[in-house]
């Protein structure tokens, strides 16, 4: 004859030996597990974002070092941000959300870039790991876009600075303050088109006149990756909300040159780290 104790001290004849849980006790345990999971998941999400940010900084650093090495091999000449320049462009092609190979085939533009041999022929460093932009390829499959990083227009025609008032650079030795002059940036997926990123300098120091020309990304908990002319890279935290436009992953979802509003301090930071007056 065998007996066992149940939840409230009852004795059950013929039951297996050992204590058993009541339904209420089981529900309490499940509730505790759910609460712990709810507390843990945000921390795990932030940790993942931080890891992606570190990888993003590494990508920007590698691209900038490759960009500098190219210049050292070609008599100080810098690769241009745009294709309408009298020197080679760092990356050609117009990125959007259409199914054309320019968006998904690295052989369309990336492998033809003068920078390609200097990057160790690594396709991943041209794209932030947090960028989720997808397009259809020639088989109808959803695949990642090839690029999320753009180059400062300070190394192109500088038309939005504007170049009549601010310096643009075509040689490495002419960069006035390399540690305060960013070269590469993670661009917002809906703002991305050509490989140049436009910034306003004139008027960026006032809320009433500051404009966001191209939108930077804000993948990393409201922050964005920048790589500078001296070879260092960093993740910069945005302060305003206007500049942190939610990604819709659609063509023409962001307008060019919009009032910065509460993000004028962010525009002013980009301006201060883009160029200096002539």
PDB file of C-alpha atoms in Angstrom:
ATOM      1  CA  UNK A   1       0.000   0.000   0.000  1.00  0.00           C
ATOM      2  CA  UNK A   2       1.485   3.395  -1.009  1.00  0.00           C
ATOM      3  CA  UNK A   3       0.582   7.008  -0.181  1.00  0.00           C
ATOM      4  CA  UNK A   4       1.716  10.453  -1.477  1.00  0.00           C
ATOM      5  CA  UNK A   5       1.309  14.013  -0.280  1.00  0.00           C
ATOM      6  CA  UNK A   6      -0.489  16.408  -2.673  1.00  0.00           C
ATOM      7  CA  UNK A   7      -0.593  20.234  -2.777  1.00  0.00           C
ATOM      8  CA  UNK A   8      -2.394  20.894   0.532  1.00  0.00           C
ATOM      9  CA  UNK A   9      -1.211  17.969   2.547  1.00  0.00           C
ATOM     10  CA  UNK A  10      -3.844  15.538   1.281  1.00  0.00           C
ATOM     11  CA  UNK A  11      -2.923  11.888   1.148  1.00  0.00           C
ATOM     12  CA  UNK A  12      -3.834   9.990  -1.977  1.00  0.00           C
ATOM     13  CA  UNK A  13      -4.038   6.240  -1.795  1.00  0.00           C
ATOM     14  CA  UNK A  14      -2.322   4.459  -4.645  1.00  0.00           C
ATOM     15  CA  UNK A  15      -0.704   7.637  -6.112  1.00  0.00           C
ATOM     16  CA  UNK A  16       3.024   7.796  -7.033  1.00  0.00           C
ATOM     17  CA  UNK A  17       5.216   8.956  -4.198  1.00  0.00           C
ATOM     18  CA  UNK A  18       6.493  12.597  -4.072  1.00  0.00           C
ATOM     19  CA  UNK A  19       4.874  16.068  -3.901  1.00  0.00           C
ATOM     20  CA  UNK A  20       2.752  17.419  -6.785  1.00  0.00           C
ATOM     21  CA  UNK A  21       1.845  20.982  -7.885  1.00  0.00           C
ATOM     22  CA  UNK A  22      -1.641  22.391  -7.754  1.00  0.00           C
ATOM     23  CA  UNK A  23      -2.971  24.317 -10.766  1.00  0.00           C
ATOM     24  CA  UNK A  24      -2.593  27.636  -8.909  1.00  0.00           C
ATOM     25  CA  UNK A  25       1.032  26.911  -8.067  1.00  0.00           C
ATOM     26  CA  UNK A  26       1.742  26.031 -11.704  1.00  0.00           C
ATOM     27  CA  UNK A  27       0.139  29.268 -12.915  1.00  0.00           C
ATOM     28  CA  UNK A  28       2.220  31.268 -10.426  1.00  0.00           C
ATOM     29  CA  UNK A  29       5.426  29.683 -11.766  1.00  0.00           C
ATOM     30  CA  UNK A  30       4.392  30.430 -15.370  1.00  0.00           C
ATOM     31  CA  UNK A  31       3.617  34.041 -14.428  1.00  0.00           C
ATOM     32  CA  UNK A  32       7.021  34.460 -12.812  1.00  0.00           C
ATOM     33  CA  UNK A  33       8.760  33.039 -15.900  1.00  0.00           C
ATOM     34  CA  UNK A  34       6.777  35.417 -18.131  1.00  0.00           C
ATOM     35  CA  UNK A  35       7.745  38.417 -15.992  1.00  0.00           C
ATOM     36  CA  UNK A  36      11.417  37.445 -16.053  1.00  0.00           C
ATOM     37  CA  UNK A  37      11.289  36.953 -19.830  1.00  0.00           C
ATOM     38  CA  UNK A  38       9.653  40.364 -20.281  1.00  0.00           C
ATOM     39  CA  UNK A  39      12.426  41.944 -18.227  1.00  0.00           C
ATOM     40  CA  UNK A  40      15.168  40.097 -20.095  1.00  0.00           C
ATOM     41  CA  UNK A  41      14.064  40.552 -23.729  1.00  0.00           C
ATOM     42  CA  UNK A  42      14.619  44.354 -23.912  1.00  0.00           C
ATOM     43  CA  UNK A  43      18.106  43.885 -22.465  1.00  0.00           C
ATOM     44  CA  UNK A  44      18.840  41.211 -25.065  1.00  0.00           C
ATOM     45  CA  UNK A  45      17.533  43.515 -27.809  1.00  0.00           C
ATOM     46  CA  UNK A  46      19.801  46.350 -26.680  1.00  0.00           C
ATOM     47  CA  UNK A  47      22.753  43.972 -26.496  1.00  0.00           C
ATOM     48  CA  UNK A  48      22.093  42.848 -30.062  1.00  0.00           C
ATOM     49  CA  UNK A  49      21.845  46.459 -31.229  1.00  0.00           C
ATOM     50  CA  UNK A  50      25.100  47.302 -29.462  1.00  0.00           C
ATOM     51  CA  UNK A  51      26.821  44.358 -31.160  1.00  0.00           C
ATOM     52  CA  UNK A  52      25.526  45.542 -34.531  1.00  0.00           C
ATOM     53  CA  UNK A  53      26.814  49.041 -33.733  1.00  0.00           C
ATOM     54  CA  UNK A  54      30.307  47.696 -33.071  1.00  0.00           C
ATOM     55  CA  UNK A  55      30.206  45.798 -36.371  1.00  0.00           C
ATOM     56  CA  UNK A  56      28.947  48.938 -38.116  1.00  0.00           C
ATOM     57  CA  UNK A  57      31.839  51.008 -36.720  1.00  0.00           C
ATOM     58  CA  UNK A  58      34.278  48.365 -37.899  1.00  0.00           C
ATOM     59  CA  UNK A  59      32.782  48.488 -41.421  1.00  0.00           C
ATOM     60  CA  UNK A  60      33.138  52.261 -41.564  1.00  0.00           C
ATOM     61  CA  UNK A  61      36.705  52.090 -40.316  1.00  0.00           C
ATOM     62  CA  UNK A  62      37.659  49.492 -42.948  1.00  0.00           C
ATOM     63  CA  UNK A  63      36.079  51.535 -45.737  1.00  0.00           C
ATOM     64  CA  UNK A  64      37.871  54.703 -44.640  1.00  0.00           C
ATOM     65  CA  UNK A  65      41.239  52.973 -44.413  1.00  0.00           C
ATOM     66  CA  UNK A  66      40.684  51.524 -47.897  1.00  0.00           C
ATOM     67  CA  UNK A  67      39.743  55.010 -49.136  1.00  0.00           C
ATOM     68  CA  UNK A  68      42.941  56.437 -47.658  1.00  0.00           C
ATOM     69  CA  UNK A  69      45.093  53.640 -49.121  1.00  0.00           C
ATOM     70  CA  UNK A  70      43.692  54.337 -52.579  1.00  0.00           C
ATOM     71  CA  UNK A  71      44.704  57.988 -52.224  1.00  0.00           C
ATOM     72  CA  UNK A  72      48.203  57.048 -51.107  1.00  0.00           C
ATOM     73  CA  UNK A  73      48.601  54.864 -54.197  1.00  0.00           C
ATOM     74  CA  UNK A  74      47.274  57.526 -56.599  1.00  0.00           C
ATOM     75  CA  UNK A  75      49.282  60.641 -55.794  1.00  0.00           C
ATOM     76  CA  UNK A  76      47.025  61.874 -52.999  1.00  0.00           C
ATOM     77  CA  UNK A  77      43.890  61.939 -55.215  1.00  0.00           C
ATOM     78  CA  UNK A  78      40.660  61.039 -53.383  1.00  0.00           C
ATOM     79  CA  UNK A  79      37.860  58.933 -54.785  1.00  0.00           C
ATOM     80  CA  UNK A  80      34.810  61.089 -55.393  1.00  0.00           C
ATOM     81  CA  UNK A  81      31.410  60.834 -53.723  1.00  0.00           C
ATOM     82  CA  UNK A  82      29.583  61.355 -57.031  1.00  0.00           C
ATOM     83  CA  UNK A  83      29.984  60.136 -60.590  1.00  0.00           C
ATOM     84  CA  UNK A  84      29.785  63.623 -62.144  1.00  0.00           C
ATOM     85  CA  UNK A  85      33.300  64.495 -60.956  1.00  0.00           C
ATOM     86  CA  UNK A  86      36.619  64.619 -62.894  1.00  0.00           C
ATOM     87  CA  UNK A  87      38.010  61.776 -60.739  1.00  0.00           C
ATOM     88  CA  UNK A  88      36.789  58.182 -60.150  1.00  0.00           C
ATOM     89  CA  UNK A  89      33.668  57.689 -58.031  1.00  0.00           C
ATOM     90  CA  UNK A  90      33.909  55.423 -55.001  1.00  0.00           C
ATOM     91  CA  UNK A  91      30.649  53.587 -55.817  1.00  0.00           C
ATOM     92  CA  UNK A  92      28.309  53.977 -58.779  1.00  0.00           C
ATOM     93  CA  UNK A  93      24.665  53.028 -59.280  1.00  0.00           C
ATOM     94  CA  UNK A  94      21.290  54.329 -58.083  1.00  0.00           C
ATOM     95  CA  UNK A  95      19.856  52.340 -55.142  1.00  0.00           C
ATOM     96  CA  UNK A  96      16.087  52.010 -54.656  1.00  0.00           C
ATOM     97  CA  UNK A  97      13.539  49.265 -53.917  1.00  0.00           C
ATOM     98  CA  UNK A  98      13.017  48.068 -57.487  1.00  0.00           C
ATOM     99  CA  UNK A  99      14.093  44.555 -58.593  1.00  0.00           C
ATOM    100  CA  UNK A 100      16.958  45.744 -60.834  1.00  0.00           C
ATOM    101  CA  UNK A 101      20.404  44.150 -60.350  1.00  0.00           C
ATOM    102  CA  UNK A 102      21.850  47.506 -59.236  1.00  0.00           C
ATOM    103  CA  UNK A 103      20.143  46.791 -55.910  1.00  0.00           C
ATOM    104  CA  UNK A 104      21.163  43.194 -55.260  1.00  0.00           C
ATOM    105  CA  UNK A 105      24.023  42.119 -57.569  1.00  0.00           C
ATOM    106  CA  UNK A 106      27.479  43.055 -56.248  1.00  0.00           C
ATOM    107  CA  UNK A 107      28.890  42.618 -59.776  1.00  0.00           C
ATOM    108  CA  UNK A 108      26.758  45.466 -61.087  1.00  0.00           C
ATOM    109  CA  UNK A 109      28.742  48.198 -59.291  1.00  0.00           C
ATOM    110  CA  UNK A 110      30.531  47.047 -56.151  1.00  0.00           C
ATOM    111  CA  UNK A 111      33.159  44.812 -57.733  1.00  0.00           C
ATOM    112  CA  UNK A 112      33.809  47.514 -60.357  1.00  0.00           C
ATOM    113  CA  UNK A 113      34.542  50.146 -57.734  1.00  0.00           C
ATOM    114  CA  UNK A 114      38.162  51.386 -57.492  1.00  0.00           C
ATOM    115  CA  UNK A 115      37.798  50.768 -53.747  1.00  0.00           C
ATOM    116  CA  UNK A 116      36.985  47.052 -54.144  1.00  0.00           C
ATOM    117  CA  UNK A 117      40.598  45.731 -54.201  1.00  0.00           C
ATOM    118  CA  UNK A 118      41.424  47.809 -51.113  1.00  0.00           C
ATOM    119  CA  UNK A 119      38.534  46.394 -49.058  1.00  0.00           C
ATOM    120  CA  UNK A 120      39.757  42.812 -49.243  1.00  0.00           C
ATOM    121  CA  UNK A 121      36.885  42.216 -51.676  1.00  0.00           C
ATOM    122  CA  UNK A 122      34.506  41.992 -48.736  1.00  0.00           C
ATOM    123  CA  UNK A 123      30.930  42.822 -49.728  1.00  0.00           C
ATOM    124  CA  UNK A 124      29.656  42.987 -46.152  1.00  0.00           C
ATOM    125  CA  UNK A 125      31.531  46.128 -45.145  1.00  0.00           C
ATOM    126  CA  UNK A 126      29.431  48.247 -47.532  1.00  0.00           C
ATOM    127  CA  UNK A 127      26.295  47.582 -45.505  1.00  0.00           C
ATOM    128  CA  UNK A 128      25.273  48.164 -41.891  1.00  0.00           C
ATOM    129  CA  UNK A 129      24.285  44.827 -40.276  1.00  0.00           C
ATOM    130  CA  UNK A 130      21.186  46.509 -38.800  1.00  0.00           C
ATOM    131  CA  UNK A 131      19.832  47.521 -42.228  1.00  0.00           C
ATOM    132  CA  UNK A 132      16.854  45.290 -43.107  1.00  0.00           C
ATOM    133  CA  UNK A 133      16.175  46.693 -46.599  1.00  0.00           C
ATOM    134  CA  UNK A 134      15.178  43.901 -49.010  1.00  0.00           C
ATOM    135  CA  UNK A 135      14.429  43.755 -52.752  1.00  0.00           C
ATOM    136  CA  UNK A 136      13.395  41.090 -55.259  1.00  0.00           C
ATOM    137  CA  UNK A 137      16.146  39.547 -57.365  1.00  0.00           C
ATOM    138  CA  UNK A 138      15.860  38.083 -60.876  1.00  0.00           C
ATOM    139  CA  UNK A 139      14.290  34.890 -59.483  1.00  0.00           C
ATOM    140  CA  UNK A 140      11.695  36.728 -57.416  1.00  0.00           C
ATOM    141  CA  UNK A 141      13.410  35.950 -54.122  1.00  0.00           C
ATOM    142  CA  UNK A 142      13.713  38.603 -51.412  1.00  0.00           C
ATOM    143  CA  UNK A 143      17.394  39.463 -50.895  1.00  0.00           C
ATOM    144  CA  UNK A 144      19.273  42.215 -49.020  1.00  0.00           C
ATOM    145  CA  UNK A 145      20.305  45.355 -50.871  1.00  0.00           C
ATOM    146  CA  UNK A 146      24.019  45.624 -51.564  1.00  0.00           C
ATOM    147  CA  UNK A 147      24.757  48.922 -49.834  1.00  0.00           C
ATOM    148  CA  UNK A 148      23.599  51.138 -46.976  1.00  0.00           C
ATOM    149  CA  UNK A 149      26.668  53.385 -46.629  1.00  0.00           C
ATOM    150  CA  UNK A 150      27.177  56.683 -48.477  1.00  0.00           C
ATOM    151  CA  UNK A 151      30.040  59.180 -48.764  1.00  0.00           C
ATOM    152  CA  UNK A 152      29.922  62.816 -47.695  1.00  0.00           C
ATOM    153  CA  UNK A 153      29.260  65.259 -50.532  1.00  0.00           C
ATOM    154  CA  UNK A 154      32.200  67.213 -49.120  1.00  0.00           C
ATOM    155  CA  UNK A 155      34.209  64.823 -51.311  1.00  0.00           C
ATOM    156  CA  UNK A 156      31.951  65.489 -54.286  1.00  0.00           C
ATOM    157  CA  UNK A 157      30.461  68.689 -55.669  1.00  0.00           C
ATOM    158  CA  UNK A 158      29.334  69.918 -52.246  1.00  0.00           C
ATOM    159  CA  UNK A 159      26.365  71.679 -53.779  1.00  0.00           C
ATOM    160  CA  UNK A 160      24.281  71.583 -50.583  1.00  0.00           C
ATOM    161  CA  UNK A 161      27.040  72.944 -48.303  1.00  0.00           C
ATOM    162  CA  UNK A 162      27.247  75.080 -50.541  1.00  0.00           C
ATOM    163  CA  UNK A 163      30.700  74.688 -52.086  1.00  0.00           C
ATOM    164  CA  UNK A 164      30.911  78.416 -52.834  1.00  0.00           C
ATOM    165  CA  UNK A 165      31.278  79.012 -49.075  1.00  0.00           C
ATOM    166  CA  UNK A 166      32.644  75.724 -47.717  1.00  0.00           C
ATOM    167  CA  UNK A 167      35.608  73.596 -48.624  1.00  0.00           C
ATOM    168  CA  UNK A 168      35.365  70.436 -50.680  1.00  0.00           C
ATOM    169  CA  UNK A 169      38.286  68.045 -50.935  1.00  0.00           C
ATOM    170  CA  UNK A 170      39.834  66.188 -53.846  1.00  0.00           C
ATOM    171  CA  UNK A 171      43.174  65.336 -52.203  1.00  0.00           C
ATOM    172  CA  UNK A 172      43.888  63.652 -48.885  1.00  0.00           C
ATOM    173  CA  UNK A 173      46.516  66.189 -47.828  1.00  0.00           C
ATOM    174  CA  UNK A 174      44.073  69.099 -48.225  1.00  0.00           C
ATOM    175  CA  UNK A 175      41.576  67.908 -45.589  1.00  0.00           C
ATOM    176  CA  UNK A 176      41.775  70.650 -42.973  1.00  0.00           C
ATOM    177  CA  UNK A 177      40.724  68.598 -39.924  1.00  0.00           C
ATOM    178  CA  UNK A 178      40.565  64.848 -40.711  1.00  0.00           C
ATOM    179  CA  UNK A 179      39.428  63.881 -37.193  1.00  0.00           C
ATOM    180  CA  UNK A 180      36.426  66.237 -37.529  1.00  0.00           C
ATOM    181  CA  UNK A 181      35.599  65.513 -41.156  1.00  0.00           C
ATOM    182  CA  UNK A 182      33.407  62.466 -41.660  1.00  0.00           C
ATOM    183  CA  UNK A 183      33.701  60.492 -44.893  1.00  0.00           C
ATOM    184  CA  UNK A 184      31.177  57.631 -44.663  1.00  0.00           C
ATOM    185  CA  UNK A 185      27.747  57.450 -43.036  1.00  0.00           C
ATOM    186  CA  UNK A 186      24.917  54.952 -42.669  1.00  0.00           C
ATOM    187  CA  UNK A 187      22.147  56.472 -44.755  1.00  0.00           C
ATOM    188  CA  UNK A 188      18.443  56.017 -43.979  1.00  0.00           C
ATOM    189  CA  UNK A 189      17.144  53.135 -46.156  1.00  0.00           C
ATOM    190  CA  UNK A 190      14.373  55.322 -47.624  1.00  0.00           C
ATOM    191  CA  UNK A 191      16.773  58.190 -48.343  1.00  0.00           C
ATOM    192  CA  UNK A 192      19.440  56.096 -50.071  1.00  0.00           C
ATOM    193  CA  UNK A 193      19.883  56.667 -53.824  1.00  0.00           C
ATOM    194  CA  UNK A 194      23.284  57.595 -55.245  1.00  0.00           C
ATOM    195  CA  UNK A 195      26.451  57.017 -53.219  1.00  0.00           C
ATOM    196  CA  UNK A 196      26.736  60.633 -51.999  1.00  0.00           C
ATOM    197  CA  UNK A 197      25.215  62.085 -48.829  1.00  0.00           C
ATOM    198  CA  UNK A 198      24.292  65.778 -48.811  1.00  0.00           C
ATOM    199  CA  UNK A 199      24.546  67.995 -45.720  1.00  0.00           C
ATOM    200  CA  UNK A 200      23.627  71.645 -45.236  1.00  0.00           C
ATOM    201  CA  UNK A 201      26.278  73.797 -43.587  1.00  0.00           C
ATOM    202  CA  UNK A 202      25.068  77.334 -44.247  1.00  0.00           C
ATOM    203  CA  UNK A 203      22.140  78.015 -41.910  1.00  0.00           C
ATOM    204  CA  UNK A 204      22.577  74.778 -39.961  1.00  0.00           C
ATOM    205  CA  UNK A 205      23.282  76.698 -36.752  1.00  0.00           C
ATOM    206  CA  UNK A 206      19.745  78.072 -36.416  1.00  0.00           C
ATOM    207  CA  UNK A 207      16.512  76.172 -35.829  1.00  0.00           C
ATOM    208  CA  UNK A 208      14.628  78.463 -38.218  1.00  0.00           C
ATOM    209  CA  UNK A 209      16.924  77.692 -41.170  1.00  0.00           C
ATOM    210  CA  UNK A 210      18.384  74.234 -40.500  1.00  0.00           C
ATOM    211  CA  UNK A 211      17.420  71.608 -43.103  1.00  0.00           C
ATOM    212  CA  UNK A 212      17.815  67.855 -43.334  1.00  0.00           C
ATOM    213  CA  UNK A 213      18.920  67.209 -46.916  1.00  0.00           C
ATOM    214  CA  UNK A 214      19.602  63.465 -46.995  1.00  0.00           C
ATOM    215  CA  UNK A 215      18.451  61.481 -43.942  1.00  0.00           C
ATOM    216  CA  UNK A 216      21.010  59.519 -41.938  1.00  0.00           C
ATOM    217  CA  UNK A 217      20.055  56.169 -40.435  1.00  0.00           C
ATOM    218  CA  UNK A 218      19.110  55.679 -36.776  1.00  0.00           C
ATOM    219  CA  UNK A 219      19.439  51.884 -36.513  1.00  0.00           C
ATOM    220  CA  UNK A 220      21.422  51.789 -33.292  1.00  0.00           C
ATOM    221  CA  UNK A 221      18.917  52.814 -30.616  1.00  0.00           C
ATOM    222  CA  UNK A 222      18.468  56.193 -32.310  1.00  0.00           C
ATOM    223  CA  UNK A 223      22.107  56.506 -33.336  1.00  0.00           C
ATOM    224  CA  UNK A 224      24.078  56.341 -36.577  1.00  0.00           C
ATOM    225  CA  UNK A 225      27.520  55.218 -37.734  1.00  0.00           C
ATOM    226  CA  UNK A 226      30.074  57.744 -39.028  1.00  0.00           C
ATOM    227  CA  UNK A 227      33.643  57.160 -40.238  1.00  0.00           C
ATOM    228  CA  UNK A 228      36.131  60.045 -40.288  1.00  0.00           C
ATOM    229  CA  UNK A 229      39.032  61.117 -42.468  1.00  0.00           C
ATOM    230  CA  UNK A 230      41.680  60.179 -39.900  1.00  0.00           C
ATOM    231  CA  UNK A 231      40.465  56.556 -39.949  1.00  0.00           C
ATOM    232  CA  UNK A 232      38.401  56.456 -36.736  1.00  0.00           C
ATOM    233  CA  UNK A 233      34.689  55.663 -36.628  1.00  0.00           C
ATOM    234  CA  UNK A 234      31.943  56.240 -34.074  1.00  0.00           C
ATOM    235  CA  UNK A 235      28.251  55.803 -33.362  1.00  0.00           C
ATOM    236  CA  UNK A 236      26.570  59.196 -32.960  1.00  0.00           C
ATOM    237  CA  UNK A 237      23.342  59.519 -30.956  1.00  0.00           C
ATOM    238  CA  UNK A 238      20.619  61.732 -32.446  1.00  0.00           C
ATOM    239  CA  UNK A 239      18.884  64.200 -30.134  1.00  0.00           C
ATOM    240  CA  UNK A 240      15.838  65.257 -32.160  1.00  0.00           C
ATOM    241  CA  UNK A 241      12.921  63.183 -33.422  1.00  0.00           C
ATOM    242  CA  UNK A 242      12.584  64.605 -36.952  1.00  0.00           C
ATOM    243  CA  UNK A 243      15.887  63.113 -38.043  1.00  0.00           C
ATOM    244  CA  UNK A 244      14.833  59.705 -36.693  1.00  0.00           C
ATOM    245  CA  UNK A 245      12.203  59.071 -39.357  1.00  0.00           C
ATOM    246  CA  UNK A 246      10.800  55.516 -39.182  1.00  0.00           C
ATOM    247  CA  UNK A 247      11.886  53.261 -42.025  1.00  0.00           C
ATOM    248  CA  UNK A 248       9.090  52.371 -44.458  1.00  0.00           C
ATOM    249  CA  UNK A 249      11.367  50.565 -46.939  1.00  0.00           C
ATOM    250  CA  UNK A 250       9.659  52.198 -49.902  1.00  0.00           C
ATOM    251  CA  UNK A 251      10.677  54.450 -52.783  1.00  0.00           C
ATOM    252  CA  UNK A 252      10.186  58.194 -52.313  1.00  0.00           C
ATOM    253  CA  UNK A 253       8.906  57.882 -48.733  1.00  0.00           C
ATOM    254  CA  UNK A 254      11.269  60.641 -47.561  1.00  0.00           C
ATOM    255  CA  UNK A 255      11.439  64.090 -49.098  1.00  0.00           C
ATOM    256  CA  UNK A 256      14.740  65.793 -49.899  1.00  0.00           C
ATOM    257  CA  UNK A 257      15.593  68.941 -47.931  1.00  0.00           C
ATOM    258  CA  UNK A 258      13.006  69.201 -45.153  1.00  0.00           C
ATOM    259  CA  UNK A 259      12.969  71.574 -42.155  1.00  0.00           C
ATOM    260  CA  UNK A 260      14.991  70.064 -39.329  1.00  0.00           C
ATOM    261  CA  UNK A 261      12.646  71.332 -36.586  1.00  0.00           C
ATOM    262  CA  UNK A 262      13.692  69.710 -33.290  1.00  0.00           C
ATOM    263  CA  UNK A 263      16.650  68.049 -35.046  1.00  0.00           C
ATOM    264  CA  UNK A 264      18.440  71.277 -35.939  1.00  0.00           C
ATOM    265  CA  UNK A 265      21.119  70.477 -33.319  1.00  0.00           C
ATOM    266  CA  UNK A 266      21.745  67.200 -35.150  1.00  0.00           C
ATOM    267  CA  UNK A 267      22.037  68.969 -38.504  1.00  0.00           C
ATOM    268  CA  UNK A 268      24.423  71.454 -36.903  1.00  0.00           C
ATOM    269  CA  UNK A 269      26.581  68.577 -35.593  1.00  0.00           C
ATOM    270  CA  UNK A 270      26.783  67.053 -39.081  1.00  0.00           C
ATOM    271  CA  UNK A 271      27.662  70.454 -40.531  1.00  0.00           C
ATOM    272  CA  UNK A 272      30.401  71.043 -37.930  1.00  0.00           C
ATOM    273  CA  UNK A 273      31.898  67.667 -38.834  1.00  0.00           C
ATOM    274  CA  UNK A 274      31.517  67.974 -42.618  1.00  0.00           C
ATOM    275  CA  UNK A 275      33.567  70.980 -43.687  1.00  0.00           C
ATOM    276  CA  UNK A 276      34.882  74.397 -42.748  1.00  0.00           C
ATOM    277  CA  UNK A 277      34.415  77.790 -44.341  1.00  0.00           C
ATOM    278  CA  UNK A 278      36.795  78.857 -47.084  1.00  0.00           C
TER     279      UNK A 278
END
